[in-house]
XYZ file of C-alpha atoms in Angstrom:
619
model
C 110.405 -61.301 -32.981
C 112.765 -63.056 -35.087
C 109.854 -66.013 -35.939
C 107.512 -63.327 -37.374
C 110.051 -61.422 -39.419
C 111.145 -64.629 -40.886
C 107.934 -65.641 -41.891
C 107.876 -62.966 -44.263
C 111.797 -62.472 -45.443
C 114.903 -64.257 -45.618
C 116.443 -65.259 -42.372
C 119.170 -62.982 -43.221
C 116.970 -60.277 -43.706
C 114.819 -60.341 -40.466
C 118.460 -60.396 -38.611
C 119.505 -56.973 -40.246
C 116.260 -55.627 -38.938
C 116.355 -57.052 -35.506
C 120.276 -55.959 -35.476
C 119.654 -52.660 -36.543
C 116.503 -51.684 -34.060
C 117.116 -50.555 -31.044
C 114.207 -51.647 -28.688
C 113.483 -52.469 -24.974
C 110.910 -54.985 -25.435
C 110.340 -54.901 -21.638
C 109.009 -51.294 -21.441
C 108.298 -50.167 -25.021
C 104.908 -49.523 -26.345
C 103.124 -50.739 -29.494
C 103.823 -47.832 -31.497
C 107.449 -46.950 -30.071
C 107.897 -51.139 -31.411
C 106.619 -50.273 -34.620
C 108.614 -46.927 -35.318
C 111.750 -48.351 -34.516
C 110.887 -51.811 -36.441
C 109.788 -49.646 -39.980
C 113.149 -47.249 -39.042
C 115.126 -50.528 -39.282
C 113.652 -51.772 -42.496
C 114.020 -48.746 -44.319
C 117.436 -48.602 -43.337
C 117.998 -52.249 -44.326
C 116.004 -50.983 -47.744
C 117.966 -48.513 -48.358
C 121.393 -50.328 -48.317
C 119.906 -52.879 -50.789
C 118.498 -50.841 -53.267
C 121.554 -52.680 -55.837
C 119.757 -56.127 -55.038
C 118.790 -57.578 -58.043
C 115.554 -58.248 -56.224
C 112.900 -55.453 -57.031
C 112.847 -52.522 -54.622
C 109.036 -52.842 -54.485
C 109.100 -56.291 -53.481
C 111.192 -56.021 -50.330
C 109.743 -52.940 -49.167
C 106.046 -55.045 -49.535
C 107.584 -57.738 -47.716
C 109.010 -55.358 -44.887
C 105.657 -53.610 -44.432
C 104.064 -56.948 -44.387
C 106.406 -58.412 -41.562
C 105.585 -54.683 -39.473
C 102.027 -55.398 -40.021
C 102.553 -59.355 -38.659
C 104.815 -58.045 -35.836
C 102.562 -55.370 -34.127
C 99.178 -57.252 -34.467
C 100.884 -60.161 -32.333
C 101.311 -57.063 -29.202
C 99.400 -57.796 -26.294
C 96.778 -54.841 -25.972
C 96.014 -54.684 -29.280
C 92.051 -55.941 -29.552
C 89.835 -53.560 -30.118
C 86.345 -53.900 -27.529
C 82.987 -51.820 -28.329
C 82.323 -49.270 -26.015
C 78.849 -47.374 -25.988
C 77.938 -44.704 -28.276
C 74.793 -43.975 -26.967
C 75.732 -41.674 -24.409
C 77.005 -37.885 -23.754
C 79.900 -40.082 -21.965
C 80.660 -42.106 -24.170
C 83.708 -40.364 -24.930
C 85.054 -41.196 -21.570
C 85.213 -45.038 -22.466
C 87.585 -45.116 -25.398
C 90.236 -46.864 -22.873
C 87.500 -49.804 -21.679
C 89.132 -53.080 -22.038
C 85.796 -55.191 -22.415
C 83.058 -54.805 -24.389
C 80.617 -52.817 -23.154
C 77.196 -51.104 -25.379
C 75.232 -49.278 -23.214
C 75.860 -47.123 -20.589
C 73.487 -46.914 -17.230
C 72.790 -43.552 -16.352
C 69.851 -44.369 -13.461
C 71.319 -46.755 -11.136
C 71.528 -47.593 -7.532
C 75.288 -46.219 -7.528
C 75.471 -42.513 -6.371
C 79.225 -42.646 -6.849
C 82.651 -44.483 -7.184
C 86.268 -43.872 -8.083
C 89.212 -44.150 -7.226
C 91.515 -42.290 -5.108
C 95.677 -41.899 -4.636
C 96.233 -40.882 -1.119
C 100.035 -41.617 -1.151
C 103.192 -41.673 -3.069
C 103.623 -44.639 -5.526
C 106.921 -45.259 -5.106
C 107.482 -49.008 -4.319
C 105.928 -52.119 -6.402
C 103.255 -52.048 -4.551
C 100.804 -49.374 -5.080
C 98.459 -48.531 -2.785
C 95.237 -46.889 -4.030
C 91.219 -46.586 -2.416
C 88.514 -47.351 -4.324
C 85.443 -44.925 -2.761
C 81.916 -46.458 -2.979
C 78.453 -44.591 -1.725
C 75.249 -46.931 -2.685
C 71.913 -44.946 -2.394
C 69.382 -48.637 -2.440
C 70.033 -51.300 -2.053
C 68.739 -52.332 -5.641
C 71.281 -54.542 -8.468
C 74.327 -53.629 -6.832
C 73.452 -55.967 -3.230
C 75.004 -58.560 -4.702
C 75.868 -58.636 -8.711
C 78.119 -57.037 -11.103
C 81.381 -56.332 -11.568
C 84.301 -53.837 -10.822
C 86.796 -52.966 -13.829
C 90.262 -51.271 -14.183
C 91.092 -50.813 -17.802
C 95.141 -49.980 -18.239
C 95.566 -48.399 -21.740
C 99.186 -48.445 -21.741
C 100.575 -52.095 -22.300
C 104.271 -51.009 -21.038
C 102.452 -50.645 -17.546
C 99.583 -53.712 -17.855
C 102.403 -56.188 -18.785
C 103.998 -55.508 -15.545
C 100.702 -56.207 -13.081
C 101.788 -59.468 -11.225
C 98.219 -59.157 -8.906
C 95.901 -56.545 -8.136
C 93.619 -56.981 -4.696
C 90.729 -55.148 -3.762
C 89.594 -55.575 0.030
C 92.279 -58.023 0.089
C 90.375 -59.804 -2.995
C 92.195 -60.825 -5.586
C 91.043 -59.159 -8.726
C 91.060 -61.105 -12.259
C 92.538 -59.913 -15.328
C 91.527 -60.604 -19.099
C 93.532 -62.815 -21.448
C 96.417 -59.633 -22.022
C 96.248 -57.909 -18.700
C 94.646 -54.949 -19.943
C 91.470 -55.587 -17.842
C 91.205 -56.285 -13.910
C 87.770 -57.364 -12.084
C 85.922 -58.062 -9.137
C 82.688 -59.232 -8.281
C 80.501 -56.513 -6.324
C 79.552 -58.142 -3.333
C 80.399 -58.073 0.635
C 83.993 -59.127 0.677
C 85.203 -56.583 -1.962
C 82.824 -53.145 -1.345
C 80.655 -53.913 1.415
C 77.939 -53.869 -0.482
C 75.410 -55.089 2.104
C 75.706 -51.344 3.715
C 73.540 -49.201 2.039
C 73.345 -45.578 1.964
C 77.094 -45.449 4.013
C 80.152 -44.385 2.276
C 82.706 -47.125 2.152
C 86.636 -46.699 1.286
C 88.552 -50.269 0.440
C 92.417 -50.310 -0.489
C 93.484 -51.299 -4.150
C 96.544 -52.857 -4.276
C 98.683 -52.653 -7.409
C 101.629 -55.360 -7.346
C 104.169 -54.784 -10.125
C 106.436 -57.630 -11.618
C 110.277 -58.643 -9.980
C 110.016 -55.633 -7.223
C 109.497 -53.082 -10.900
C 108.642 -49.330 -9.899
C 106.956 -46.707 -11.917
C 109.805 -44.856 -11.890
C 111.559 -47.928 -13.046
C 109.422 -48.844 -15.803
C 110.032 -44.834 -16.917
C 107.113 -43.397 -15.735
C 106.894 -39.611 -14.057
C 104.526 -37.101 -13.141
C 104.951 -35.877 -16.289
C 104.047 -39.420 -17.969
C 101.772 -41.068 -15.345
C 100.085 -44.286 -15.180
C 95.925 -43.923 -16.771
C 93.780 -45.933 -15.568
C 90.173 -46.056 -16.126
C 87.560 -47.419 -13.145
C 83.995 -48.693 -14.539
C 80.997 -51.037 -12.921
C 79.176 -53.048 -15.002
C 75.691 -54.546 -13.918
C 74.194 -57.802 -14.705
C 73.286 -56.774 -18.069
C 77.152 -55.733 -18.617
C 75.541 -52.274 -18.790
C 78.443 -49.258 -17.895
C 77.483 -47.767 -15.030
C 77.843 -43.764 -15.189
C 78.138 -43.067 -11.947
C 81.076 -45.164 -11.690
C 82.866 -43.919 -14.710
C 86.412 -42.680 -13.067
C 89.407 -41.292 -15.867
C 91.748 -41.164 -13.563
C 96.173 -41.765 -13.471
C 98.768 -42.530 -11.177
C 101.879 -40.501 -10.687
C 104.884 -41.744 -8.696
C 104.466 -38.453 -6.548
C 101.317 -37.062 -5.188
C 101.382 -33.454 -5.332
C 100.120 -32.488 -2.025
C 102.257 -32.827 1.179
C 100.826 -36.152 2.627
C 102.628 -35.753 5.545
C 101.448 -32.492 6.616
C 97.446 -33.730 5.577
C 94.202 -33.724 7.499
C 91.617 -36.190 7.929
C 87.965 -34.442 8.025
C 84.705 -36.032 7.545
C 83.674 -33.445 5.181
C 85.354 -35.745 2.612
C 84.256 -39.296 4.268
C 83.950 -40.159 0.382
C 87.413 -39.141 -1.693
C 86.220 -37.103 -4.226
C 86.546 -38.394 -7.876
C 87.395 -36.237 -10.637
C 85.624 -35.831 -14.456
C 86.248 -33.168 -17.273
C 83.270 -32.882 -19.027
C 83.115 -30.978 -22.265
C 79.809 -28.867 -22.418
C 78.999 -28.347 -26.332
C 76.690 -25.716 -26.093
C 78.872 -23.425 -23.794
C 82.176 -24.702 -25.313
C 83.547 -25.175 -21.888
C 85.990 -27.720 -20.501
C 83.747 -28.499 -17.003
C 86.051 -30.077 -14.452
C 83.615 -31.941 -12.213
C 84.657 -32.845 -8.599
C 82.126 -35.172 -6.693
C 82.453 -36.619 -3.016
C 79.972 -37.590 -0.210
C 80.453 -35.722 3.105
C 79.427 -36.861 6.514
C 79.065 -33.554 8.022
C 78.789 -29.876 5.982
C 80.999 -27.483 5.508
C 80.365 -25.162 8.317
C 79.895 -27.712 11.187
C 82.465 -30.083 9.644
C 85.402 -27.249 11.117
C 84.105 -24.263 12.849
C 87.298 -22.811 12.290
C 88.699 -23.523 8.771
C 88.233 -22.353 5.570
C 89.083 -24.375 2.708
C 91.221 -23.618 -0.998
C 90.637 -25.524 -3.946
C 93.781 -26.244 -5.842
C 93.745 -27.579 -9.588
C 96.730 -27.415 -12.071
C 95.491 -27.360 -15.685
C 97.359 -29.100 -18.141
C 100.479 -27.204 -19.633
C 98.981 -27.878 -23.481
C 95.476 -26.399 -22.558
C 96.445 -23.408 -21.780
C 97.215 -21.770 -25.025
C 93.664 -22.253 -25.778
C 91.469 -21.470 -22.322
C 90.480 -18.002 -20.560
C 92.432 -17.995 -17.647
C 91.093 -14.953 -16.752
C 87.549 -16.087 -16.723
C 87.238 -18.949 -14.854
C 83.629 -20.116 -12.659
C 83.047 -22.260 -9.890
C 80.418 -23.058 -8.576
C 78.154 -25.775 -6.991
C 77.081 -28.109 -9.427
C 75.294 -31.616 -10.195
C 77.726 -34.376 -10.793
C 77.414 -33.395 -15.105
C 78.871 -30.112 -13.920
C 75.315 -28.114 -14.448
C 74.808 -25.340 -12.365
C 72.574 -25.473 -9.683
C 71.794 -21.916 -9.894
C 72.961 -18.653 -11.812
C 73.511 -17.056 -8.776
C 75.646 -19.308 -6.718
C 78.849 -18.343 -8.707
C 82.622 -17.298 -7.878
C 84.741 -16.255 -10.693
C 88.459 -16.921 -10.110
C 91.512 -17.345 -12.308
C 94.725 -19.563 -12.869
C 98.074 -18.504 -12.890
C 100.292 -17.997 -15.661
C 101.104 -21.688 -14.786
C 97.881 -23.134 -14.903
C 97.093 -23.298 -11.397
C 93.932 -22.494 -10.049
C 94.210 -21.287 -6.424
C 91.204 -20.070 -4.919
C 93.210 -19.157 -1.459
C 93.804 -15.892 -4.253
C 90.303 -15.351 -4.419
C 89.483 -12.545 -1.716
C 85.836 -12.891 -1.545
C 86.672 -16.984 -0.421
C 90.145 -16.270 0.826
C 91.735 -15.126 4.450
C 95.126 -15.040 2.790
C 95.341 -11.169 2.685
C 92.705 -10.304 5.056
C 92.731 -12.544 7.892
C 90.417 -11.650 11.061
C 87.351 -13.567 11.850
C 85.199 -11.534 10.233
C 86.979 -12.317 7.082
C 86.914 -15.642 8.104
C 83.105 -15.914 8.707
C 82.744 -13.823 5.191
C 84.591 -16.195 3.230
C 83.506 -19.397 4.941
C 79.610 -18.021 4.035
C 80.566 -17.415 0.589
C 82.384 -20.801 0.013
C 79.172 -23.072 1.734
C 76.639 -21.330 -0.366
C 78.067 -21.027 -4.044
C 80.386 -24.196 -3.792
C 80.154 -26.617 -1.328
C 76.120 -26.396 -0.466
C 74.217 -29.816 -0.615
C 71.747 -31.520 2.102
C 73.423 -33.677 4.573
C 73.519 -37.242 3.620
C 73.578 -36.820 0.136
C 77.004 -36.751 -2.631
C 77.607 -33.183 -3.441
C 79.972 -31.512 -6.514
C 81.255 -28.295 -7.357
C 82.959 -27.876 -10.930
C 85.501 -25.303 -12.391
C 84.313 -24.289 -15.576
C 87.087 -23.111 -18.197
C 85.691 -21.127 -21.335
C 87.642 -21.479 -24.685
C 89.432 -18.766 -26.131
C 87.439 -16.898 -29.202
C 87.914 -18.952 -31.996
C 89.166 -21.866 -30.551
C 87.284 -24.968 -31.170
C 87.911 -28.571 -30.079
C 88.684 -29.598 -33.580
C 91.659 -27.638 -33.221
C 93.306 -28.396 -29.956
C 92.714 -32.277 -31.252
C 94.796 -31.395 -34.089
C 97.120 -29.389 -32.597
C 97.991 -31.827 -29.769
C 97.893 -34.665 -32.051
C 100.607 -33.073 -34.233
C 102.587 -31.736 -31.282
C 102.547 -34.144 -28.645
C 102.911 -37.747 -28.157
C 100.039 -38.145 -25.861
C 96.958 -36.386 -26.810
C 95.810 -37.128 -23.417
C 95.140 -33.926 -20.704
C 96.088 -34.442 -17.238
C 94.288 -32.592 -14.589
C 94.889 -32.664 -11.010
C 93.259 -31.266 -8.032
C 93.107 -31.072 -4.003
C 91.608 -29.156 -1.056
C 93.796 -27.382 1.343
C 92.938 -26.000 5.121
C 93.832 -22.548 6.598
C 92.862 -21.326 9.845
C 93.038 -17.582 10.966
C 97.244 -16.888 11.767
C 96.087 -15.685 15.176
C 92.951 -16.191 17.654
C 92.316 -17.582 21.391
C 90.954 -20.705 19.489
C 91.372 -22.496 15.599
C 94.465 -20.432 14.967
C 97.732 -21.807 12.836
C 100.163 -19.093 13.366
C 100.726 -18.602 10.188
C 101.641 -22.527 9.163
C 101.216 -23.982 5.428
C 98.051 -24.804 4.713
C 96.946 -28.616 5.467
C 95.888 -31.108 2.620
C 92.482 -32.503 3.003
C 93.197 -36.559 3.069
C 90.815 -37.979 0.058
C 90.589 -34.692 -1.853
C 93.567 -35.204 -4.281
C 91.568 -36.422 -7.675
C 92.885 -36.679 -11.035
C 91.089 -36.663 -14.690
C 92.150 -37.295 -17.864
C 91.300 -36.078 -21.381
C 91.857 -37.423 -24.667
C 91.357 -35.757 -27.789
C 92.159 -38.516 -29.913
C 89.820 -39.052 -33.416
C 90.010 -42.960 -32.861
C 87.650 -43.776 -36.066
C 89.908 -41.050 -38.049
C 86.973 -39.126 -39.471
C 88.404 -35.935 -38.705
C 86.821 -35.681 -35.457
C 87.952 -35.537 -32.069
C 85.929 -38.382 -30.388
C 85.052 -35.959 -27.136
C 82.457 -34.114 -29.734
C 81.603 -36.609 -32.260
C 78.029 -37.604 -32.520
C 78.393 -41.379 -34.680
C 81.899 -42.072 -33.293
C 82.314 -45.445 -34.976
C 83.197 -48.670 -32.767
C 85.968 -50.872 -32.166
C 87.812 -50.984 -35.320
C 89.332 -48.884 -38.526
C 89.174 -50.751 -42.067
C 92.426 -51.391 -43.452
C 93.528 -49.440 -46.816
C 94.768 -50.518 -50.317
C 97.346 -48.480 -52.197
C 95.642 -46.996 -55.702
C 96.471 -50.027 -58.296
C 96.505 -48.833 -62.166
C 94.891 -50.692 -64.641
C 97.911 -53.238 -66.555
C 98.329 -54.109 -70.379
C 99.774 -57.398 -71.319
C 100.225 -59.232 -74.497
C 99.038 -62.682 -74.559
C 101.907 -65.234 -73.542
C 104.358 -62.216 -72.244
C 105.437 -62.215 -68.232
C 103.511 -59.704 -66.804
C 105.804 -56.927 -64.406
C 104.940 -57.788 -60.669
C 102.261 -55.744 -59.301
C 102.774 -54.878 -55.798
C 99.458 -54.714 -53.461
C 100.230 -52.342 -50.542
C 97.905 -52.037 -47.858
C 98.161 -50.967 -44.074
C 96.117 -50.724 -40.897
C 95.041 -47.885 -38.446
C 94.811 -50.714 -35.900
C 98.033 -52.327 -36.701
C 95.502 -55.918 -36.995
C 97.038 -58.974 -38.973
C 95.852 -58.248 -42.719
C 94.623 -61.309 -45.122
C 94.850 -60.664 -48.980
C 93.067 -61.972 -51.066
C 92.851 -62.032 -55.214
C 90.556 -63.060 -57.584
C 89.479 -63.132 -61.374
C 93.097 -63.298 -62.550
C 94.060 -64.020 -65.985
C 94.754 -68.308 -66.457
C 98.618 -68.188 -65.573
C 98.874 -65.381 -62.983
C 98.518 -65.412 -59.308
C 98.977 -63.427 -56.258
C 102.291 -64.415 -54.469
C 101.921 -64.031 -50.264
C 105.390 -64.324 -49.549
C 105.970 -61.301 -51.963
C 103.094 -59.540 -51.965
C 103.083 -59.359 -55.767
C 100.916 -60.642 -58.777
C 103.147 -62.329 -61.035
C 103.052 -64.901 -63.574
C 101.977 -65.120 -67.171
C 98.863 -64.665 -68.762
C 97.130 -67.619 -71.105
C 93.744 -67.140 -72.903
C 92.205 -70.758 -74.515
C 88.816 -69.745 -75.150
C 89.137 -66.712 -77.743
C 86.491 -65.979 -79.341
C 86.812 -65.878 -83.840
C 87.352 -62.027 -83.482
C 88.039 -61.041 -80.274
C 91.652 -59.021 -79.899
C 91.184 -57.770 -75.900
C 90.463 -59.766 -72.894
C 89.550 -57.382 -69.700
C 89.425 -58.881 -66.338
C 88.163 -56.861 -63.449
C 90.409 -58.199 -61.121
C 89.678 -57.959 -57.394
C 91.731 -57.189 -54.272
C 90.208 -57.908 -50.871
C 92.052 -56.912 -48.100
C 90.407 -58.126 -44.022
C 91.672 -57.536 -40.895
C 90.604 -60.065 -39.131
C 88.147 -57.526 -36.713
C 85.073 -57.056 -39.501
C 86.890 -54.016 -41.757
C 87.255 -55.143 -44.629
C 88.305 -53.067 -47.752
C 88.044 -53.945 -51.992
C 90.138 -52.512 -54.912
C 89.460 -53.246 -58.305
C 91.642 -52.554 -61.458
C 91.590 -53.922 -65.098
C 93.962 -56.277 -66.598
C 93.792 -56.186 -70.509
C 94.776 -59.296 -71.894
C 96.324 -58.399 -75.609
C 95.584 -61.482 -78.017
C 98.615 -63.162 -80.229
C 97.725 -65.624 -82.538
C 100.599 -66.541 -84.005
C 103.159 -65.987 -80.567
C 105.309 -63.386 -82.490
C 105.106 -60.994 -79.579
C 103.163 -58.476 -81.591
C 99.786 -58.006 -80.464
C 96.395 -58.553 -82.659
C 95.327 -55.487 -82.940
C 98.789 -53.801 -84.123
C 100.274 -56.793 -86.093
C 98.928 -56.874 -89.425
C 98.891 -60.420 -90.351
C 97.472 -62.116 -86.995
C 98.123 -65.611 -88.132
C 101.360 -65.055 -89.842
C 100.544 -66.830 -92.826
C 101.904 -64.401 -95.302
C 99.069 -63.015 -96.410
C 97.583 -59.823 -94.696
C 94.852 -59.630 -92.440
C 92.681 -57.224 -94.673
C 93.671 -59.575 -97.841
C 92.047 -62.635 -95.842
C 88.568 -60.892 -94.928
C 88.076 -59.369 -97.998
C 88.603 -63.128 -99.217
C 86.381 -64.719 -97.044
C 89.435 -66.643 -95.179
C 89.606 -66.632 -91.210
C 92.907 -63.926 -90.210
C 93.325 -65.658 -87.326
C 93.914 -69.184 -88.838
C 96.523 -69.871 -91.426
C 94.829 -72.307 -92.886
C 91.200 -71.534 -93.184
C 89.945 -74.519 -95.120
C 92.007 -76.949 -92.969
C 93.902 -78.966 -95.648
C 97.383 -78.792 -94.318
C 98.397 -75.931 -96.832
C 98.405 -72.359 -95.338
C 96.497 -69.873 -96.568
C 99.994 -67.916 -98.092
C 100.821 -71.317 -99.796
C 97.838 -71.529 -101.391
C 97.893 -68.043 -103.007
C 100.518 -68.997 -105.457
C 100.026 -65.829 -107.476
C 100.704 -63.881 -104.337
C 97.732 -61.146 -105.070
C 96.251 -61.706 -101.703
């Protein structure tokens, strides 16, 4: 910290800063670092303003050291992702470069699931796998776990997968594996396969250690690449990690209905303008047969910020392909959330026993839930989606903005999970009454962002050309200066920042001879000089040129005009007001109307001015 500061101020300076913020360089983020670094300069500006140094200059020299500071923060590089597909919004967190995405591939499905409590250093996760061929996923690619949150990705010691150890890219923000035998099985074709995922965290560190909750959980995002580094869609997996599941894992059930965990995705549907929560597994056995004697509840908690903006009231599920497209019109249950957000179909009557619980009820309900939700052929992945409509008038555009302006994670968190209930009473598949039983492998969470990453003015979730990688930096307006010839010119500052906090390079050119841009300051100072005038030439204009680069491609130019005021005879008056240029005595107008040079005080070059020489002093 203290080396860049001091690169660009006084020692003394960069120790009021560093004295003055108040940051836990352990656990803070990029942009907590940077608010409380520009909170300390001002402050350190502000009790300075009586320097004698120019308030401009240290405040350039301030931003410049914030701009140095934050581009040095692990995390920071921007990767392409794809923009050539509907899900390309999903892969704003990828930590690799990646420019196409796969959409027909031998993977019918992967994510990741959390079937237990993080609370220890190391967390436990499965990684769910079903390949349909054997095709380019026998034996090539790669697995990837992109961490967009550097507090957390700083503090991965190791990561295993199968009891592989996984790799991680040159800032930790990126984890892989090969796909082969030892790390998914991949020699077993058309079988689901579940491997743990092993998350170790630094010196024994928790979540809840390193400050995070269920109301600030861990994102991750879970990708396959092929041999042509193609994203894989199938794989695509927005999913986080919170230091408390939300289910009772100690009351759950293992079923080989969900032999594949199911694996969560919000879609947003542009021409219904629904939010499509997606929920896709591969069962062993159906519905009916899996549990004679069950029925099942879907539980899903919306996000606390959506809800200002969804129909609660008008809510579908249904049985769906794994974009969240109906299979049919017909094969639809409308249910409703809670003033809470929680969807909880065991509310529903027409696929509920809660209030009306014989087993004729039971068979009802359990006939209802395997034909408009959970229907599929055996053997094949399956998904049913909850499909929340926006309220009138309510447009992406706007919850972007408002969540942006409101909240300091424009990211929506949803969570969901099966549940069990058996009739209270019956000779056989009765519960008495107990809670209902969490289905192990059906707790899946999704994320959301609504974050305009190329800032123009769209939410990246329903832009059509969202732009890649990187934001150009911008240059503060610069007005057009006036100098007389030989006279210090008044530093000009050049302000510029960065969307992307990158390291920014400035560069100046076509300057007046005697004035230069200063790095350390940030300033063009100096004094112009003009040799070549021309007989009658009063003005020089340069177009001067300000290039500012960032190091990642974006690249941004301002020009401005510095007129150049000629001053023949170094009196501080310029040409064009002073009326004897050459200061010879005799006027300028006297001098052209007699054929002598106004400019020169002695025309005809004999040693005797052009005043001496007009002894009768008549011009």
């Amino acid at each position: 910290m203290n080396q860049y500061l001091t690169e660009q101020l006084s020692e003394e300076e960069a120790d009021a800063i560093i004295e003055i913020a108040n940051i836990d360089y352990n656990n803070a983020t990029t942009e907590e670092i940077n608010d409380e670094i520009l909170k300390a300069a001002l402050i350190n500006l502000s009790n300075e303003i009586d320097s004698e140094q120019p308030l401009a200059t240290r405040a350039t020299r301030m931003f410049s050291a914030i701009n140095t500071l934050a581009a040095d923060i692990p995390n920071e590089t921007k990767y392409q992702f794809p923009t050539d597909s509907d899900l390309a919004y999903l892969l704003r967190d990828l930590k690799y470069d990646a420019t196409t995405v796969n959409e027909d591939s031998s993977l019918r499905y992967a994510g990741l699931n959390q079937f237990k409590n993080a609370d220890s250093s190391s967390i436990k996760l499965q990684l769910t796998k079903w390949l349909a061929t054997s095709g380019q996923f026998r034996n090539g690619g790669n697995i990837n776990l992109s961490f967009p949150q550097e507090a957390f990705s700083s503090q991965i010691e190791s990561i295993t997968l199968n009891g592989v150890q996984m790799t991680s890219n040159s800032d930790g923000s990126n984890w892989s594996a090969p796909v082969n035998g030892r790390t998914v099985n991949s020699g077993l074709i058309g079988v689901v396969t579940n491997h743990d995922l092993i998350i170790n965290l630094k010196d024994n560190q928790t979540l809840q250690s390193l400050g995070y909750t269920n109301d600030k959980p861990v994102y991750v995002l879970h990708t396959w690449t092929n041999n042509e580094g193609e994203v894989v869609a199938e794989s695509i997996d927005t999913s986080f990690i919170n230091p408390t599941v939300e289910t009772d894992v100690d009351n759950s059930k293992s079923t080989g209905f969900i032999a594949g965990k199911i694996k969560n995705q919000i879609h947003y549907n542009k021409d219904n303008k629904t939010l499509d929560s997606v929920h896709t597994f591969k069962p062993n056995e159906n519905f009916l047969q899996s549990d004679y004697n069950w029925i099942l509840y879907i539980k899903e908690q919306i996000p606390q910020d959506l809800l200002p903006y969804i129909d609660l009231n008008n809510i579908e599920l249904y049985v769906s392909d794994e974009n969240g497209n109906k299979i049919s019109e017909n094969r639809v249950v409308n249910v409703f959330a809670d003033d809470n957000g929680l969807v909880d179909t065991s509310k529903v009557d027409s696929i509920s026993i809660l209030d009306n619980n014989t087993i004729s009820d039971l068979n009802n309900a359990r006939g209802e839930l395997d034909r408009n939700v959970f229907y599929g052929a055996l053997g094949q992945s399956r998904s049913y989606t909850l499909s929340y409509s926006l309220l009138p008038g309510i447009t992406l555009e706007k919850i972007a903005k408002d969540l942006n302006e409101s909240t300091e994670d424009a990211r929506l968190d949803f969570s969901s999970w099966l549940e069990a209930d058996y009739v209270d009473n019956r000779s056989v598949g009765f519960d008495n009454g107990a809670p209902f039983q969490p289905l192990e492998g059906s707790y899946a969470t999704s994320y959301l962002d609504f974050y305009d990453y190329d800032n123009d003015g769209v939410p990246d979730i329903i832009d059509d050309e969202p732009e890649v990688g990187n934001n150009d930096p911008t240059i503060d307006p610069i007005e057009d200066q006036i100098i007389t010839e030989g006279e210090s010119i008044t530093p000009i500052s050049i302000t510029s920042q960065d969307d992307d906090n990158d390291p920014l390079t400035t560069t100046v050119t076509n300057l007046p001879e005697g004035v230069s841009y200063n790095e350390a300051t940030g300033q063009i100072e100096g004094t112009p000089q003009v040799n070549d005038w021309k007989d009658t030439e009063e003005v020089r204009d340069y177009e001067v040129q300000v290039t500012v680069d960032d190091g990642q491609g974006g690249q941004t130019i301002e020009t401005f005009i510095i007129s150049v005021n000629r001053d023949t005879d170094k009196d501080t008056v310029a040409d064009i007001t002073d009326t004897d240029d050459d200061n010879d005595g005799v006027n300028d107008s006297d001098e052209e109307a007699s054929n002598l040079d106004p400019k020169n005080n002695d025309t005809d070059g004999n040693g005797v001015t052009d005043g001496e020489e007009d002894t009768d002093n008549d011009g």
